């Protein structure tokens, strides 16, 4: 079984949730992605919105079963020795489509081969095979060590919660409801004083409203520091729920910066500057507040961009007054205030 050796690794990744401009929403998913030669395998699969079976919200017994399956300690879940490598982020139903591959042992090595897009029990390699991907040969010791670490307690953390602190209770309630809708837990508080460390440990981020004073923000930070916890802090840009959700999504992204598709966003001089590292679908949405503090939403761009830097013109209506731009791919979100 011929194939050149490739390195195998694992890294935290995120399927970005969020509220979309058309009223739909996407569920937030944290998962462990596969790295082949140091690069996420998902990036080789065009612009695929999918997650690996190693997701943080999978019950522990099923998570362990998935890992043992990849180690070939249990039988393949699909005929012909095929394993699900990436599946639907919303329901994980094979009928929605999944990337599958055969996993074989060859001596001490593990080989992933015959990648295909599959929607039922049998894969049609001629019609739906990923002919330019693989086979990948992984050294057994490296492969087993990476996956065994997940069984030794280095599993992805449970879905993170966000602590919301601000003066506008009605806005915070709407934001909390929106976050819960996409699968992120949220709690509202005036401060973090006196909260036990075990409770603070549940939070991956703290979001401050614009009315929270610097003294109040510093007090919250001290509470987390005294508990020995490192969390992300979000300075709310504007009382716009989808915008705040996007900011929080970005703060919760645990994936290494060098392994993200969307790496840069600037908004100035009537343009948005976007940088991506691999071909992917990018959606740009502008939000602005008018003089009466009403929210206006403008879809700026929705299309596939090639690797590199891109400049996208912004309609004059999208950049009046106080305005912001959100750039979104399947795996990441960036937010920037519009510079006049």
Short mmCIF file of N, CA, C and O in Angstrom, two decimals, residues 18-151:
data_model
loop_
_atom_site.label_atom_id
_atom_site.label_comp_id
_atom_site.label_asym_id
_atom_site.label_seq_id
_atom_site.Cartn_x
_atom_site.Cartn_y
_atom_site.Cartn_z
N UNK A 18 -24.00 31.78 14.80
CA UNK A 18 -24.30 33.19 14.65
C UNK A 18 -25.68 33.44 14.09
O UNK A 18 -26.34 32.54 13.55
N UNK A 19 -26.11 34.69 14.25
CA UNK A 19 -27.39 35.12 13.67
C UNK A 19 -27.10 35.72 12.31
O UNK A 19 -26.28 36.62 12.17
N UNK A 20 -27.79 35.22 11.30
CA UNK A 20 -27.56 35.68 9.94
C UNK A 20 -28.52 36.81 9.58
O UNK A 20 -29.59 36.97 10.19
N UNK A 21 -28.15 37.57 8.58
CA UNK A 21 -28.93 38.75 8.21
C UNK A 21 -30.33 38.39 7.73
O UNK A 21 -31.26 39.20 7.84
N UNK A 22 -30.50 37.19 7.19
CA UNK A 22 -31.82 36.80 6.69
C UNK A 22 -32.74 36.23 7.77
O UNK A 22 -33.83 35.75 7.48
N UNK A 23 -32.26 36.26 9.02
CA UNK A 23 -33.08 35.76 10.12
C UNK A 23 -32.75 34.34 10.53
O UNK A 23 -33.21 33.89 11.59
N UNK A 24 -32.00 33.62 9.72
CA UNK A 24 -31.60 32.26 10.09
C UNK A 24 -30.48 32.31 11.13
O UNK A 24 -29.92 33.36 11.42
N UNK A 25 -30.17 31.15 11.68
CA UNK A 25 -29.03 31.08 12.60
C UNK A 25 -28.27 29.79 12.34
O UNK A 25 -28.79 28.83 11.77
N UNK A 26 -27.00 29.80 12.74
CA UNK A 26 -26.16 28.62 12.65
C UNK A 26 -25.73 28.23 14.06
O UNK A 26 -25.44 29.08 14.89
N UNK A 27 -25.68 26.92 14.31
CA UNK A 27 -25.31 26.41 15.62
C UNK A 27 -23.80 26.45 15.80
O UNK A 27 -23.05 26.12 14.89
N UNK A 28 -23.37 26.89 16.97
CA UNK A 28 -21.95 26.92 17.31
C UNK A 28 -21.51 25.51 17.70
O UNK A 28 -22.17 24.84 18.49
N UNK A 29 -20.38 25.06 17.14
CA UNK A 29 -19.82 23.74 17.50
C UNK A 29 -18.32 23.87 17.72
O UNK A 29 -17.60 24.41 16.87
N UNK A 30 -17.84 23.37 18.83
CA UNK A 30 -16.41 23.24 19.07
C UNK A 30 -16.03 21.79 18.79
O UNK A 30 -16.73 20.87 19.21
N UNK A 31 -14.91 21.58 18.10
CA UNK A 31 -14.49 20.22 17.80
C UNK A 31 -12.98 20.15 17.67
O UNK A 31 -12.29 21.17 17.69
N UNK A 32 -12.47 18.93 17.59
CA UNK A 32 -11.05 18.71 17.35
C UNK A 32 -10.87 18.38 15.87
O UNK A 32 -11.52 17.47 15.35
N UNK A 33 -10.02 19.14 15.20
CA UNK A 33 -9.79 18.92 13.77
C UNK A 33 -8.52 18.10 13.57
O UNK A 33 -7.64 18.04 14.43
N UNK A 34 -8.43 17.48 12.39
CA UNK A 34 -7.28 16.68 12.03
C UNK A 34 -6.27 17.54 11.27
O UNK A 34 -6.64 18.24 10.32
N UNK A 35 -5.02 17.49 11.68
CA UNK A 35 -3.96 18.20 10.99
C UNK A 35 -3.12 17.21 10.19
O UNK A 35 -2.63 16.22 10.74
N UNK A 36 -2.99 17.47 8.91
CA UNK A 36 -2.15 16.66 8.04
C UNK A 36 -1.01 17.55 7.55
O UNK A 36 -1.26 18.57 6.91
N UNK A 37 0.20 17.16 7.89
CA UNK A 37 1.37 18.00 7.60
C UNK A 37 1.20 19.41 8.15
O UNK A 37 1.56 20.41 7.51
N UNK A 38 0.59 19.49 9.33
CA UNK A 38 0.47 20.75 10.04
C UNK A 38 -0.66 21.64 9.60
O UNK A 38 -0.82 22.74 10.13
N UNK A 39 -1.49 21.20 8.66
CA UNK A 39 -2.57 22.03 8.14
C UNK A 39 -3.91 21.30 8.30
O UNK A 39 -3.99 20.09 8.08
N UNK A 40 -4.97 22.01 8.69
CA UNK A 40 -6.27 21.35 8.85
C UNK A 40 -6.70 20.62 7.58
O UNK A 40 -6.71 21.20 6.49
N UNK A 41 -7.04 19.36 7.73
CA UNK A 41 -7.50 18.57 6.59
C UNK A 41 -8.77 19.18 5.99
O UNK A 41 -8.99 19.12 4.77
N UNK A 42 -9.58 19.79 6.83
CA UNK A 42 -10.83 20.39 6.36
C UNK A 42 -10.60 21.42 5.28
O UNK A 42 -11.42 21.60 4.38
N UNK A 43 -9.44 22.11 5.33
CA UNK A 43 -9.17 23.15 4.35
C UNK A 43 -8.92 22.58 2.95
O UNK A 43 -8.97 23.32 1.97
N UNK A 44 -8.62 21.30 2.84
CA UNK A 44 -8.40 20.70 1.54
C UNK A 44 -9.71 20.30 0.85
O UNK A 44 -9.70 19.90 -0.31
N UNK A 45 -10.81 20.42 1.57
CA UNK A 45 -12.10 19.92 1.07
C UNK A 45 -12.97 21.07 0.59
O UNK A 45 -14.12 21.19 0.96
N UNK A 46 -12.41 21.93 -0.24
CA UNK A 46 -13.13 23.07 -0.80
C UNK A 46 -13.69 23.90 0.34
O UNK A 46 -13.05 24.07 1.37
N UNK A 47 -14.90 24.40 0.20
CA UNK A 47 -15.50 25.23 1.24
C UNK A 47 -16.58 24.42 1.94
O UNK A 47 -17.77 24.64 1.74
N UNK A 48 -16.16 23.47 2.74
CA UNK A 48 -17.09 22.53 3.37
C UNK A 48 -17.45 23.01 4.78
O UNK A 48 -16.57 23.26 5.60
N UNK A 49 -18.74 23.13 5.04
CA UNK A 49 -19.23 23.49 6.36
C UNK A 49 -19.50 22.19 7.11
O UNK A 49 -20.55 21.57 6.93
N UNK A 50 -18.54 21.75 7.90
CA UNK A 50 -18.65 20.45 8.54
C UNK A 50 -17.78 20.41 9.78
O UNK A 50 -16.92 21.28 9.99
N UNK A 51 -18.00 19.40 10.63
CA UNK A 51 -17.19 19.20 11.83
C UNK A 51 -16.75 17.74 11.88
O UNK A 51 -17.38 16.86 11.29
N UNK A 52 -15.66 17.50 12.61
CA UNK A 52 -15.20 16.13 12.78
C UNK A 52 -16.09 15.43 13.81
O UNK A 52 -16.86 16.08 14.53
N UNK A 53 -16.00 14.10 13.92
CA UNK A 53 -16.79 13.40 14.95
C UNK A 53 -16.31 13.70 16.37
O UNK A 53 -16.99 13.32 17.32
N UNK A 54 -15.17 14.39 16.51
CA UNK A 54 -14.60 14.64 17.82
C UNK A 54 -15.06 16.02 18.32
O UNK A 54 -14.27 16.94 18.48
N UNK A 55 -16.35 16.14 18.56
CA UNK A 55 -16.94 17.41 18.96
C UNK A 55 -17.12 17.46 20.48
O UNK A 55 -17.34 16.44 21.13
N UNK A 56 -17.04 18.67 21.03
CA UNK A 56 -17.07 18.82 22.48
C UNK A 56 -18.42 18.50 23.08
O UNK A 56 -18.51 18.17 24.27
N UNK A 57 -19.49 18.60 22.29
CA UNK A 57 -20.82 18.35 22.84
C UNK A 57 -21.28 16.91 22.64
O UNK A 57 -22.42 16.57 22.95
N UNK A 58 -20.38 16.06 22.15
CA UNK A 58 -20.70 14.64 22.02
C UNK A 58 -20.60 13.98 23.39
O UNK A 58 -19.64 14.24 24.13
N UNK A 59 -21.56 13.15 23.80
CA UNK A 59 -21.47 12.48 25.10
C UNK A 59 -20.15 11.72 25.23
O UNK A 59 -19.64 11.18 24.25
N UNK A 60 -19.58 11.68 26.45
CA UNK A 60 -18.26 11.06 26.64
C UNK A 60 -18.13 9.64 26.08
O UNK A 60 -17.11 9.30 25.49
N UNK A 61 -19.17 8.82 26.29
CA UNK A 61 -19.08 7.43 25.80
C UNK A 61 -18.98 7.38 24.28
O UNK A 61 -18.21 6.60 23.71
N UNK A 62 -19.75 8.25 23.61
CA UNK A 62 -19.72 8.27 22.15
C UNK A 62 -18.40 8.87 21.67
O UNK A 62 -17.81 8.41 20.68
N UNK A 63 -17.91 9.90 22.36
CA UNK A 63 -16.63 10.50 22.01
C UNK A 63 -15.52 9.44 22.07
O UNK A 63 -14.70 9.32 21.16
N UNK A 64 -15.51 8.67 23.16
CA UNK A 64 -14.50 7.60 23.31
C UNK A 64 -14.63 6.58 22.21
O UNK A 64 -13.63 6.11 21.65
N UNK A 65 -15.86 6.23 21.86
CA UNK A 65 -16.09 5.26 20.78
C UNK A 65 -15.55 5.79 19.45
O UNK A 65 -14.97 5.04 18.66
N UNK A 66 -15.73 7.08 19.20
CA UNK A 66 -15.22 7.67 17.96
C UNK A 66 -13.70 7.59 17.91
O UNK A 66 -13.11 7.25 16.87
N UNK A 67 -13.05 7.90 19.03
CA UNK A 67 -11.58 7.85 19.07
C UNK A 67 -11.10 6.42 18.86
O UNK A 67 -10.17 6.16 18.09
N UNK A 68 -11.72 5.48 19.55
CA UNK A 68 -11.30 4.08 19.41
C UNK A 68 -11.54 3.57 17.99
O UNK A 68 -10.80 2.73 17.48
N UNK A 69 -12.58 4.10 17.34
CA UNK A 69 -12.81 3.72 15.95
C UNK A 69 -11.68 4.19 15.05
O UNK A 69 -11.21 3.45 14.17
N UNK A 70 -11.22 5.43 15.26
CA UNK A 70 -10.11 5.95 14.46
C UNK A 70 -8.82 5.18 14.73
O UNK A 70 -7.93 5.11 13.88
N UNK A 71 -8.71 4.61 15.93
CA UNK A 71 -7.55 3.79 16.27
C UNK A 71 -7.71 2.34 15.80
O UNK A 71 -6.83 1.52 16.02
N UNK A 72 -8.85 2.05 15.17
CA UNK A 72 -9.19 0.71 14.68
C UNK A 72 -9.28 -0.32 15.80
O UNK A 72 -9.04 -1.51 15.59
N UNK A 73 -9.66 0.16 16.98
CA UNK A 73 -9.90 -0.75 18.10
C UNK A 73 -11.33 -1.28 18.09
O UNK A 73 -11.65 -2.21 18.83
N UNK A 74 -12.17 -0.65 17.29
CA UNK A 74 -13.54 -1.13 17.09
C UNK A 74 -13.80 -1.18 15.59
O UNK A 74 -13.02 -0.65 14.79
N UNK A 75 -14.88 -1.82 15.21
CA UNK A 75 -15.20 -1.95 13.80
C UNK A 75 -15.59 -0.62 13.17
O UNK A 75 -16.03 0.31 13.85
N UNK A 76 -15.43 -0.55 11.86
CA UNK A 76 -15.81 0.67 11.13
C UNK A 76 -17.32 0.86 11.20
O UNK A 76 -18.08 -0.11 11.10
N UNK A 77 -17.79 2.08 11.35
CA UNK A 77 -19.24 2.32 11.46
C UNK A 77 -19.98 2.19 10.13
O UNK A 77 -21.20 2.07 10.13
N UNK A 78 -19.26 2.24 9.00
CA UNK A 78 -19.88 2.14 7.69
C UNK A 78 -19.30 0.95 6.93
O UNK A 78 -18.18 0.50 7.23
N UNK A 79 -20.02 0.42 5.96
CA UNK A 79 -19.51 -0.71 5.18
C UNK A 79 -18.19 -0.39 4.50
O UNK A 79 -17.84 0.78 4.29
N UNK A 80 -17.46 -1.44 4.15
CA UNK A 80 -16.20 -1.34 3.41
C UNK A 80 -15.11 -0.64 4.20
O UNK A 80 -14.18 -0.04 3.65
N UNK A 81 -15.21 -0.70 5.53
CA UNK A 81 -14.17 -0.14 6.37
C UNK A 81 -14.12 1.38 6.37
O UNK A 81 -13.07 1.97 6.67
N UNK A 82 -15.24 2.02 6.10
CA UNK A 82 -15.26 3.47 5.98
C UNK A 82 -15.62 4.13 7.32
O UNK A 82 -16.45 3.65 8.08
N UNK A 83 -14.97 5.28 7.55
CA UNK A 83 -15.18 6.07 8.76
C UNK A 83 -15.59 7.48 8.37
O UNK A 83 -15.11 8.02 7.37
N UNK A 84 -16.45 8.09 9.18
CA UNK A 84 -16.82 9.48 8.96
C UNK A 84 -15.67 10.36 9.44
O UNK A 84 -15.24 10.28 10.59
N UNK A 85 -15.18 11.20 8.55
CA UNK A 85 -14.11 12.14 8.88
C UNK A 85 -14.69 13.51 9.21
O UNK A 85 -14.25 14.18 10.14
N UNK A 86 -15.68 13.94 8.43
CA UNK A 86 -16.39 15.20 8.69
C UNK A 86 -17.87 14.98 8.39
O UNK A 86 -18.22 14.34 7.39
N UNK A 87 -18.73 15.54 9.24
CA UNK A 87 -20.16 15.40 9.04
C UNK A 87 -20.90 16.71 9.21
O UNK A 87 -20.31 17.75 9.50
N UNK A 88 -22.22 16.64 9.05
CA UNK A 88 -23.08 17.82 9.14
C UNK A 88 -22.97 18.45 10.52
O UNK A 88 -23.13 17.76 11.54
N UNK A 89 -22.73 19.75 10.61
CA UNK A 89 -22.59 20.40 11.92
C UNK A 89 -23.92 20.61 12.64
O UNK A 89 -23.94 20.89 13.84
N UNK A 90 -25.02 20.48 11.92
CA UNK A 90 -26.32 20.71 12.54
C UNK A 90 -26.91 19.45 13.15
O UNK A 90 -27.48 19.49 14.23
N UNK A 91 -26.78 18.32 12.44
CA UNK A 91 -27.47 17.11 12.91
C UNK A 91 -26.62 15.84 12.86
O UNK A 91 -27.02 14.81 13.40
N UNK A 92 -25.48 15.86 12.16
CA UNK A 92 -24.59 14.70 12.03
C UNK A 92 -25.26 13.52 11.34
O UNK A 92 -24.82 12.38 11.45
N UNK A 93 -26.32 13.79 10.57
CA UNK A 93 -27.03 12.74 9.85
C UNK A 93 -26.30 12.46 8.54
O UNK A 93 -25.99 13.38 7.77
N UNK A 94 -26.04 11.19 8.26
CA UNK A 94 -25.35 10.82 7.03
C UNK A 94 -26.13 11.27 5.80
O UNK A 94 -25.53 11.56 4.76
N UNK A 95 -27.45 11.35 5.92
CA UNK A 95 -28.26 11.76 4.78
C UNK A 95 -27.95 13.20 4.34
O UNK A 95 -28.17 13.56 3.18
N UNK A 96 -27.43 14.01 5.26
CA UNK A 96 -27.04 15.38 4.90
C UNK A 96 -25.73 15.41 4.14
O UNK A 96 -25.38 16.44 3.57
N UNK A 97 -25.01 14.31 4.18
CA UNK A 97 -23.72 14.23 3.51
C UNK A 97 -22.58 14.24 4.51
O UNK A 97 -22.64 14.89 5.55
N UNK A 98 -21.56 13.46 4.22
CA UNK A 98 -20.39 13.38 5.08
C UNK A 98 -19.17 13.03 4.24
O UNK A 98 -19.29 12.38 3.19
N UNK A 99 -18.02 13.47 4.69
CA UNK A 99 -16.76 13.05 4.09
C UNK A 99 -16.33 11.78 4.81
O UNK A 99 -16.20 11.77 6.05
N UNK A 100 -16.13 10.71 4.07
CA UNK A 100 -15.72 9.45 4.67
C UNK A 100 -14.41 8.98 4.02
O UNK A 100 -14.03 9.44 2.95
N UNK A 101 -13.75 8.07 4.70
CA UNK A 101 -12.51 7.51 4.16
C UNK A 101 -12.31 6.12 4.75
O UNK A 101 -12.83 5.80 5.83
N UNK A 102 -11.56 5.31 4.04
CA UNK A 102 -11.15 4.00 4.56
C UNK A 102 -9.92 4.22 5.43
O UNK A 102 -8.99 4.93 5.03
N UNK A 103 -9.91 3.62 6.62
CA UNK A 103 -8.74 3.66 7.49
C UNK A 103 -8.20 2.24 7.60
O UNK A 103 -8.93 1.32 8.01
N UNK A 104 -6.95 2.05 7.24
CA UNK A 104 -6.30 0.74 7.24
C UNK A 104 -5.07 0.75 8.13
O UNK A 104 -4.46 1.80 8.36
N UNK A 105 -4.69 -0.43 8.60
CA UNK A 105 -3.39 -0.62 9.22
C UNK A 105 -2.47 -1.27 8.20
O UNK A 105 -2.84 -2.20 7.49
N UNK A 106 -1.24 -0.78 8.11
CA UNK A 106 -0.22 -1.38 7.25
C UNK A 106 1.04 -1.50 8.09
O UNK A 106 1.81 -0.54 8.22
N UNK A 107 1.21 -2.65 8.71
CA UNK A 107 2.27 -2.79 9.68
C UNK A 107 1.97 -1.92 10.89
O UNK A 107 0.88 -1.99 11.46
N UNK A 108 2.90 -1.05 11.25
CA UNK A 108 2.68 -0.13 12.35
C UNK A 108 2.00 1.17 11.90
O UNK A 108 1.57 1.97 12.72
N UNK A 109 1.92 1.35 10.59
CA UNK A 109 1.37 2.59 10.05
C UNK A 109 -0.15 2.56 9.95
O UNK A 109 -0.76 1.48 9.85
N UNK A 110 -0.74 3.76 9.94
CA UNK A 110 -2.16 3.92 9.65
C UNK A 110 -2.28 4.67 8.33
O UNK A 110 -1.54 5.63 8.08
N UNK A 111 -3.20 4.24 7.48
CA UNK A 111 -3.38 4.85 6.16
C UNK A 111 -4.84 5.27 6.00
O UNK A 111 -5.76 4.48 6.22
N UNK A 112 -5.02 6.54 5.64
CA UNK A 112 -6.35 7.06 5.29
C UNK A 112 -6.39 7.15 3.77
O UNK A 112 -5.55 7.83 3.16
N UNK A 113 -7.40 6.53 3.17
CA UNK A 113 -7.46 6.51 1.71
C UNK A 113 -8.91 6.54 1.23
O UNK A 113 -9.85 6.40 2.01
N UNK A 114 -9.04 6.71 -0.08
CA UNK A 114 -10.36 6.65 -0.75
C UNK A 114 -11.37 7.61 -0.11
O UNK A 114 -12.49 7.22 0.26
N UNK A 115 -10.99 8.87 -0.02
CA UNK A 115 -11.91 9.88 0.51
C UNK A 115 -13.08 10.06 -0.45
O UNK A 115 -12.91 10.07 -1.68
N UNK A 116 -14.28 10.24 0.12
CA UNK A 116 -15.47 10.40 -0.71
C UNK A 116 -16.53 11.19 0.03
O UNK A 116 -16.54 11.25 1.27
N UNK A 117 -17.42 11.79 -0.74
CA UNK A 117 -18.63 12.43 -0.21
C UNK A 117 -19.72 11.37 -0.22
O UNK A 117 -20.02 10.77 -1.25
N UNK A 118 -20.33 11.13 0.93
CA UNK A 118 -21.24 9.99 1.07
C UNK A 118 -22.55 10.43 1.70
O UNK A 118 -22.57 11.19 2.67
N UNK A 119 -23.67 9.96 1.14
CA UNK A 119 -24.99 10.31 1.65
C UNK A 119 -25.83 9.09 2.01
O UNK A 119 -26.96 9.24 2.47
N UNK A 120 -25.31 7.90 1.79
CA UNK A 120 -25.99 6.68 2.22
C UNK A 120 -24.95 5.65 2.61
O UNK A 120 -23.76 5.96 2.73
N UNK A 121 -25.36 4.41 2.77
CA UNK A 121 -24.46 3.40 3.32
C UNK A 121 -23.24 3.12 2.45
O UNK A 121 -22.18 2.74 2.96
N UNK A 122 -23.37 3.26 1.16
CA UNK A 122 -22.28 2.93 0.24
C UNK A 122 -21.74 4.20 -0.43
O UNK A 122 -22.51 5.08 -0.82
N UNK A 123 -20.43 4.27 -0.56
CA UNK A 123 -19.80 5.41 -1.22
C UNK A 123 -19.52 5.06 -2.68
O UNK A 123 -19.07 3.96 -3.00
N UNK A 124 -19.82 6.00 -3.57
CA UNK A 124 -19.53 5.85 -4.99
C UNK A 124 -18.25 6.62 -5.27
O UNK A 124 -18.27 7.83 -5.48
N UNK A 125 -17.11 5.92 -5.28
CA UNK A 125 -15.82 6.59 -5.44
C UNK A 125 -15.68 7.23 -6.81
O UNK A 125 -15.06 8.29 -6.95
N UNK A 126 -16.24 6.61 -7.84
CA UNK A 126 -16.11 7.16 -9.17
C UNK A 126 -16.88 8.46 -9.31
O UNK A 126 -16.39 9.43 -9.92
N UNK A 127 -18.06 8.51 -8.72
CA UNK A 127 -18.91 9.69 -8.86
C UNK A 127 -18.59 10.75 -7.81
O UNK A 127 -18.58 11.95 -8.10
N UNK A 128 -18.33 10.32 -6.57
CA UNK A 128 -18.22 11.27 -5.46
C UNK A 128 -16.89 11.19 -4.72
O UNK A 128 -16.78 11.69 -3.59
N UNK A 129 -15.89 10.59 -5.32
CA UNK A 129 -14.60 10.49 -4.66
C UNK A 129 -13.82 11.79 -4.70
O UNK A 129 -13.93 12.56 -5.66
N UNK A 130 -13.05 12.05 -3.64
CA UNK A 130 -12.12 13.18 -3.62
C UNK A 130 -10.79 12.67 -4.20
O UNK A 130 -9.89 12.25 -3.48
N UNK A 131 -10.69 12.74 -5.52
CA UNK A 131 -9.57 12.07 -6.19
C UNK A 131 -8.24 12.76 -5.95
O UNK A 131 -7.19 12.14 -6.14
N UNK A 132 -8.24 14.01 -5.54
CA UNK A 132 -6.97 14.70 -5.33
C UNK A 132 -6.50 14.70 -3.90
O UNK A 132 -5.51 15.36 -3.57
N UNK A 133 -7.19 13.98 -3.01
CA UNK A 133 -6.86 14.00 -1.59
C UNK A 133 -6.45 12.61 -1.13
O UNK A 133 -7.19 11.64 -1.33
N UNK A 134 -5.26 12.51 -0.53
CA UNK A 134 -4.78 11.23 -0.04
C UNK A 134 -4.26 10.35 -1.16
O UNK A 134 -4.22 10.78 -2.33
N UNK A 135 -3.85 9.15 -0.81
CA UNK A 135 -3.86 8.58 0.55
C UNK A 135 -2.79 9.21 1.44
O UNK A 135 -1.79 9.71 0.96
N UNK A 136 -3.06 9.16 2.76
CA UNK A 136 -2.12 9.67 3.74
C UNK A 136 -1.63 8.51 4.60
O UNK A 136 -2.43 7.76 5.16
N UNK A 137 -0.32 8.39 4.72
CA UNK A 137 0.27 7.37 5.57
C UNK A 137 0.84 8.05 6.82
O UNK A 137 1.68 8.95 6.72
N UNK A 138 0.36 7.62 7.98
CA UNK A 138 0.79 8.20 9.24
C UNK A 138 1.61 7.18 10.04
O UNK A 138 1.23 6.00 10.10
N UNK A 139 2.68 7.64 10.63
CA UNK A 139 3.47 6.76 11.49
C UNK A 139 2.65 6.37 12.70
O UNK A 139 2.06 7.22 13.38
N UNK A 140 2.64 5.10 13.01
CA UNK A 140 1.76 4.59 14.04
C UNK A 140 1.94 5.23 15.40
O UNK A 140 0.96 5.55 16.08
N UNK A 141 3.20 5.43 15.83
CA UNK A 141 3.43 5.99 17.16
C UNK A 141 2.87 7.40 17.27
O UNK A 141 2.22 7.75 18.27
N UNK A 142 3.08 8.21 16.25
CA UNK A 142 2.59 9.59 16.26
C UNK A 142 1.06 9.62 16.23
O UNK A 142 0.42 10.38 16.96
N UNK A 143 0.48 8.78 15.40
CA UNK A 143 -0.97 8.71 15.23
C UNK A 143 -1.63 8.27 16.53
O UNK A 143 -2.58 8.91 17.02
N UNK A 144 -1.11 7.18 17.11
CA UNK A 144 -1.71 6.66 18.35
C UNK A 144 -1.55 7.63 19.51
O UNK A 144 -2.47 7.81 20.31
N UNK A 145 -0.39 8.29 19.58
CA UNK A 145 -0.17 9.22 20.69
C UNK A 145 -1.14 10.39 20.65
O UNK A 145 -1.67 10.82 21.68
N UNK A 146 -1.39 10.93 19.45
CA UNK A 146 -2.28 12.07 19.33
C UNK A 146 -3.70 11.70 19.76
O UNK A 146 -4.36 12.44 20.51
N UNK A 147 -4.19 10.56 19.29
CA UNK A 147 -5.56 10.17 19.61
C UNK A 147 -5.68 9.65 21.04
O UNK A 147 -6.69 9.89 21.71
N UNK A 148 -4.64 8.93 21.50
CA UNK A 148 -4.70 8.40 22.87
C UNK A 148 -4.74 9.52 23.89
O UNK A 148 -5.31 9.37 24.97
N UNK A 149 -4.14 10.67 23.57
CA UNK A 149 -4.17 11.80 24.50
C UNK A 149 -5.60 12.23 24.78
O UNK A 149 -5.92 12.70 25.88
N UNK A 150 -6.48 12.07 23.80
CA UNK A 150 -7.89 12.43 24.01
C UNK A 150 -8.55 11.48 25.00
O UNK A 150 -9.44 11.86 25.75
N UNK A 151 -8.09 10.22 25.00
CA UNK A 151 -8.65 9.24 25.93
C UNK A 151 -8.07 9.40 27.33
O UNK A 151 -8.62 8.89 28.30
#
